[in-house]
Coordinates of C-alpha atoms in Angstrom, one line a residue:
X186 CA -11.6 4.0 7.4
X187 CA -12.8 0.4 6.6
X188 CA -12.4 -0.6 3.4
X189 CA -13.4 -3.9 1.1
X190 CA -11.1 -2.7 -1.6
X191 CA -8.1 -0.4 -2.5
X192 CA -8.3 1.3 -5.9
X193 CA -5.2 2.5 -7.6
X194 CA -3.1 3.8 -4.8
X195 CA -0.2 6.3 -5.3
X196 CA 3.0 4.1 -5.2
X197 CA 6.4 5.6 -5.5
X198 CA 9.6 3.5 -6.4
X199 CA 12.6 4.7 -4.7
X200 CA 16.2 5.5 -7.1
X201 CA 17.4 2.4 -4.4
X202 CA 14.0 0.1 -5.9
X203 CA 12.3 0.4 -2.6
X204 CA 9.2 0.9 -3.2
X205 CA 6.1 3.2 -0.7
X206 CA 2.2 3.4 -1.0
X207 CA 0.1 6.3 0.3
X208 CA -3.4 4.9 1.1
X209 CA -5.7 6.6 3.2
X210 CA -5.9 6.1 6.8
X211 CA -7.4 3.0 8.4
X212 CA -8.9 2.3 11.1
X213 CA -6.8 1.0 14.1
X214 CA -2.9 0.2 14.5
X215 CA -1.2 -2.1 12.3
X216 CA -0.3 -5.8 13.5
X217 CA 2.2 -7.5 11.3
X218 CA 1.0 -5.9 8.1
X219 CA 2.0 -8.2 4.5
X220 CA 1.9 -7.5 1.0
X221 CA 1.1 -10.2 -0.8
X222 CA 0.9 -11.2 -4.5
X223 CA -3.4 -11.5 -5.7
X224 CA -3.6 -11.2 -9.1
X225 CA -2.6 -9.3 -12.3
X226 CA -2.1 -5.8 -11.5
X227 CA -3.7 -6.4 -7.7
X228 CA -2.0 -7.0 -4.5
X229 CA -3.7 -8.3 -0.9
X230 CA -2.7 -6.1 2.0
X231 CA -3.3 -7.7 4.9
X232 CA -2.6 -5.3 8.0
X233 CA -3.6 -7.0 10.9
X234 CA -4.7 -10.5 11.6
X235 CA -8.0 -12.0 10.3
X236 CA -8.3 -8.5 8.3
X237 CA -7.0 -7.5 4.5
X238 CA -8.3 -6.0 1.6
X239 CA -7.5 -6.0 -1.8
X240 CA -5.0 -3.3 -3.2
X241 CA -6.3 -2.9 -7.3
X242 CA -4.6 -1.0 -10.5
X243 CA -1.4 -1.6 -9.2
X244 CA 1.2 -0.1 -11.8
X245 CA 3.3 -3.4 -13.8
X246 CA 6.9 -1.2 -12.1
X247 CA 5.3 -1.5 -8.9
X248 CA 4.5 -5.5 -9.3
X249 CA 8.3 -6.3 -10.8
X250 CA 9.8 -4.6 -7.7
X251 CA 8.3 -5.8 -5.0
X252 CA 8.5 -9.4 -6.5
X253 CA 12.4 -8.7 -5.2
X254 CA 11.9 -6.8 -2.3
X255 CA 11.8 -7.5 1.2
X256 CA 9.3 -4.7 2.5
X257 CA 7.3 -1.9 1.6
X258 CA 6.6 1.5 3.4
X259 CA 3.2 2.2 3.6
X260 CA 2.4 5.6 4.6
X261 CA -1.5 6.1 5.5
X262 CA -2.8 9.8 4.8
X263 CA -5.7 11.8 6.3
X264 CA -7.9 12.8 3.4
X265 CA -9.6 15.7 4.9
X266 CA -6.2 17.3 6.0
X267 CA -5.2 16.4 2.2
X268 CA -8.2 18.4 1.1
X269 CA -7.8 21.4 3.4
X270 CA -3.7 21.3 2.0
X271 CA -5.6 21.6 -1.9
X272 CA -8.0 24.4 -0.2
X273 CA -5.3 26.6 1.2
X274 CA -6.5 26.2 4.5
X275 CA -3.5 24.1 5.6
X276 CA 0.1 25.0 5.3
X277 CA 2.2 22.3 6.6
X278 CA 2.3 19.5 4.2
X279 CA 3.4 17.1 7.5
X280 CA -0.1 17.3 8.8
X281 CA -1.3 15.3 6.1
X282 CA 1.0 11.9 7.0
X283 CA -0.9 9.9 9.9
X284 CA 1.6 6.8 10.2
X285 CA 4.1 5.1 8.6
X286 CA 5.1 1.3 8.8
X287 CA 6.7 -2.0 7.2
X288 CA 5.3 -4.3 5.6
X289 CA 6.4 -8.0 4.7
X290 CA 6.3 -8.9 1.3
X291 CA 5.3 -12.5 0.9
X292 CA 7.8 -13.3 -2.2
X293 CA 6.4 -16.9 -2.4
X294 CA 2.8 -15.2 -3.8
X295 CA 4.9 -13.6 -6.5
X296 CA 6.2 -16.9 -7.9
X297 CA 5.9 -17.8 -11.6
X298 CA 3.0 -20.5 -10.1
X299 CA 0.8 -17.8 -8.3
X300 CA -3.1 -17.4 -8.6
X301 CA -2.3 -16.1 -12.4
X302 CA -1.6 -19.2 -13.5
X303 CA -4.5 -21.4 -12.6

Protein backbone atom coordinates (compact mmCIF):
# COMPACT_ATOMS: atom_id res chain seq x y z
CA UNK A 1 0.00 0.00 0.00
CA UNK A 2 1.26 3.49 -1.04
CA UNK A 3 0.32 6.07 0.99
CA UNK A 4 0.62 10.18 1.03
CA UNK A 5 -0.64 10.21 4.55
CA UNK A 6 -1.28 8.23 7.83
CA UNK A 7 -4.43 9.08 9.69
CA UNK A 8 -4.72 8.27 13.33
CA UNK A 9 -3.02 5.04 13.67
CA UNK A 10 -3.53 2.59 16.63
CA UNK A 11 -0.46 3.27 19.02
CA UNK A 12 -0.08 1.37 22.16
CA UNK A 13 2.35 2.50 25.02
CA UNK A 14 3.96 -0.30 26.74
CA UNK A 15 3.73 -0.51 31.16
CA UNK A 16 7.98 -0.18 30.32
CA UNK A 17 6.97 3.49 28.04
CA UNK A 18 7.88 1.75 24.90
CA UNK A 19 5.71 2.63 22.68
CA UNK A 20 4.15 0.35 18.98
CA UNK A 21 2.05 1.46 15.96
CA UNK A 22 -0.13 -0.80 13.90
CA UNK A 23 -0.45 0.70 10.32
CA UNK A 24 -1.44 -1.10 7.48
CA UNK A 25 0.88 -2.87 5.28
CA UNK A 26 3.19 -1.03 2.87
CA UNK A 27 4.49 -1.71 0.00
CA UNK A 28 8.08 -3.23 -0.01
CA UNK A 29 10.73 -3.98 2.87
CA UNK A 30 11.77 -1.42 5.21
CA UNK A 31 15.36 0.25 4.90
CA UNK A 32 16.36 2.12 7.95
CA UNK A 33 12.88 3.31 8.94
CA UNK A 34 12.85 6.84 11.43
CA UNK A 35 10.26 8.49 13.37
CA UNK A 36 10.60 11.74 13.36
CA UNK A 37 8.96 14.87 15.06
CA UNK A 38 6.45 17.01 12.12
CA UNK A 39 4.17 18.91 13.80
CA UNK A 40 1.55 19.10 16.67
CA UNK A 41 -0.06 15.87 17.06
CA UNK A 42 1.77 14.48 13.59
CA UNK A 43 4.88 12.56 13.19
CA UNK A 44 6.99 11.87 9.62
CA UNK A 45 7.70 8.20 9.10
CA UNK A 46 10.14 7.81 6.89
CA UNK A 47 10.71 3.89 6.00
CA UNK A 48 13.05 3.76 3.49
CA UNK A 49 15.17 6.23 1.72
CA UNK A 50 13.90 9.04 -0.50
CA UNK A 51 10.29 7.81 0.76
CA UNK A 52 8.01 8.92 3.98
CA UNK A 53 4.74 9.93 4.67
CA UNK A 54 3.14 11.81 7.30
CA UNK A 55 1.68 9.87 10.38
CA UNK A 56 -1.53 12.41 11.63
CA UNK A 57 -3.83 12.51 15.02
CA UNK A 58 -1.23 11.22 16.84
CA UNK A 59 -2.44 10.85 20.60
CA UNK A 60 -0.44 13.93 23.08
CA UNK A 61 0.80 10.25 25.33
CA UNK A 62 2.19 8.99 22.27
CA UNK A 63 4.16 12.45 21.34
CA UNK A 64 5.63 12.80 25.20
CA UNK A 65 6.97 9.25 24.98
CA UNK A 66 8.67 8.94 22.11
CA UNK A 67 10.26 12.41 22.67
CA UNK A 68 12.42 10.05 25.25
CA UNK A 69 12.63 7.05 23.46
CA UNK A 70 15.06 5.41 21.45
CA UNK A 71 12.72 3.30 18.99
CA UNK A 72 9.47 2.36 18.19
CA UNK A 73 7.88 -1.05 17.04
CA UNK A 74 5.96 -0.64 14.16
CA UNK A 75 3.90 -3.61 13.32
CA UNK A 76 2.21 -3.38 9.66
CA UNK A 77 -1.22 -5.34 9.40
CA UNK A 78 -3.07 -6.85 6.38
CA UNK A 79 -6.43 -5.23 6.27
CA UNK A 80 -8.31 -7.80 4.34
CA UNK A 81 -7.07 -10.57 6.82
CA UNK A 82 -8.20 -7.91 9.61
CA UNK A 83 -11.61 -7.87 8.00
CA UNK A 84 -12.08 -11.58 7.36
CA UNK A 85 -10.83 -11.89 11.53
CA UNK A 86 -14.26 -9.22 12.07
CA UNK A 87 -16.23 -11.63 9.48
CA UNK A 88 -15.62 -14.87 11.23
CA UNK A 89 -13.99 -16.24 8.38
CA UNK A 90 -10.51 -16.22 10.04
CA UNK A 91 -9.58 -17.74 13.28
CA UNK A 92 -6.03 -17.08 14.02
CA UNK A 93 -5.56 -13.57 15.09
CA UNK A 94 -1.56 -14.15 13.94
CA UNK A 95 -2.58 -14.11 10.31
CA UNK A 96 -3.40 -10.59 10.55
CA UNK A 97 0.48 -9.28 11.65
CA UNK A 98 2.63 -8.98 8.18
CA UNK A 99 6.02 -7.62 9.73
CA UNK A 100 7.38 -6.07 12.50
CA UNK A 101 10.51 -3.72 12.78
CA UNK A 102 12.48 -0.75 14.61
CA UNK A 103 12.36 2.29 13.99
CA UNK A 104 14.83 5.24 14.93
CA UNK A 105 13.39 8.02 16.67
CA UNK A 106 15.11 11.23 15.63
CA UNK A 107 14.98 12.94 19.24
CA UNK A 108 16.55 16.18 17.82
CA UNK A 109 12.97 16.84 15.78
CA UNK A 110 11.31 16.58 19.17
CA UNK A 111 13.32 19.54 20.69
CA UNK A 112 11.58 22.53 22.29
CA UNK A 113 12.82 24.47 18.76
CA UNK A 114 11.07 22.01 16.26
CA UNK A 115 8.81 23.10 13.30
CA UNK A 116 6.12 24.14 16.18
CA UNK A 117 7.80 26.93 16.96
CA UNK A 118 8.46 28.85 13.82
Amino acid sequence: MLLEEIYSPAFAISKNGKVTVFLPELVGEPETPEISYLFENSLFFKRAAGTGCPITGVPEDVVQQLRSSDKMLVIEIDLDKVSELNEGRLTDPSKVFKRYYEAMIDRDSFAENSVDAI
